[in-house]
mmCIF file of C-alpha atoms in Angstrom:
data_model
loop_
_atom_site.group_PDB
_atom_site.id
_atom_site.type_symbol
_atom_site.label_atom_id
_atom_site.label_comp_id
_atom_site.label_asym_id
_atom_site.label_seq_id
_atom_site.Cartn_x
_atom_site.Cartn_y
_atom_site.Cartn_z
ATOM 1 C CA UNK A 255 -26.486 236.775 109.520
ATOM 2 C CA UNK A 256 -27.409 233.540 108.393
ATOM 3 C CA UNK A 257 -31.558 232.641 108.406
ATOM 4 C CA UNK A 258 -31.239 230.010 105.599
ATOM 5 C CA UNK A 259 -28.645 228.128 107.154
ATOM 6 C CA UNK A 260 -28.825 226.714 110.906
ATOM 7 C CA UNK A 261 -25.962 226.246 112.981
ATOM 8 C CA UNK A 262 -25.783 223.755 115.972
ATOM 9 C CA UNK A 263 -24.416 225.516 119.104
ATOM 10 C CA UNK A 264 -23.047 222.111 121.101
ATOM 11 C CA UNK A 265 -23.398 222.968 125.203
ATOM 12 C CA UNK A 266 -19.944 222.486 126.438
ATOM 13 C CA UNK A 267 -18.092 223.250 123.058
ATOM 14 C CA UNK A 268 -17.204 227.001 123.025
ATOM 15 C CA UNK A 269 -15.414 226.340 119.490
ATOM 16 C CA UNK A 270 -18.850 225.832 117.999
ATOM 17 C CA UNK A 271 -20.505 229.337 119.617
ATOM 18 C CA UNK A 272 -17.129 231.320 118.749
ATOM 19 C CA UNK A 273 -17.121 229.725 115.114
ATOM 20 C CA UNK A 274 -20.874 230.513 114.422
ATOM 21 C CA UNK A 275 -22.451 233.801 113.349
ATOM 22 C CA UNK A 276 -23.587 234.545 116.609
ATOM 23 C CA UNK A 277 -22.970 237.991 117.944
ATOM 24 C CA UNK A 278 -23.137 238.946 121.818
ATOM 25 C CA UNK A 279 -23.685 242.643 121.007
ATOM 26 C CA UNK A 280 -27.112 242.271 119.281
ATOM 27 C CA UNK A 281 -30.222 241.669 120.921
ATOM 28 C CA UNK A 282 -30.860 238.119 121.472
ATOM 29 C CA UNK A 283 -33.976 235.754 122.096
ATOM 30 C CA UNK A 284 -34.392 232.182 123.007
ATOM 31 C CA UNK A 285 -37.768 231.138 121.802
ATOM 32 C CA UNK A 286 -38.958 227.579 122.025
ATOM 33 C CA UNK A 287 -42.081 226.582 121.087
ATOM 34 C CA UNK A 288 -44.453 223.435 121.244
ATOM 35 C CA UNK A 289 -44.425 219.999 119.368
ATOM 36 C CA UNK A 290 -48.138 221.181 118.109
ATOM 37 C CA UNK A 291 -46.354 224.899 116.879
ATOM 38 C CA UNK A 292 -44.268 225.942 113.719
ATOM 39 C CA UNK A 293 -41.853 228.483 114.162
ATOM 40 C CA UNK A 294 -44.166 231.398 112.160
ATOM 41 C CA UNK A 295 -46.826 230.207 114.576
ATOM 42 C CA UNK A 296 -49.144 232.640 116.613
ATOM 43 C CA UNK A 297 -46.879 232.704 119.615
ATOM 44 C CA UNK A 298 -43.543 233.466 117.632
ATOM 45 C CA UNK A 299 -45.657 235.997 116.001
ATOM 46 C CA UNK A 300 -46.558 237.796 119.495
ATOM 47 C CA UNK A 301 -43.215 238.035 119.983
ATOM 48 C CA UNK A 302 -41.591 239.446 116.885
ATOM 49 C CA UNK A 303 -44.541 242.598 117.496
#
């Protein structure tokens, strides 16, 4: 509940999931896209439709 602020989720370091806003329950998507690409770009677009 947080889209202004990002928090770093550190592989190996539960503490940093478990202390974020991060909630198992909703619907989640991992969405990484190109050097070339913003985040609003076409493809993110595609997928929020």
């Amino acid at each position: 509940k947080n889209p202004l602020q990002p928090q770093i989720l550190r592989i190996g370091h539960r503490s940093s999931l478990s202390s974020s806003n991060f909630d198992a329950r909703n619907p989640t998507v991992i969405f990484l896209h190109g050097y070339a690409e913003k985040s609003d770009g076409r493809s993110a677009s595609t997928i929020l439709t």
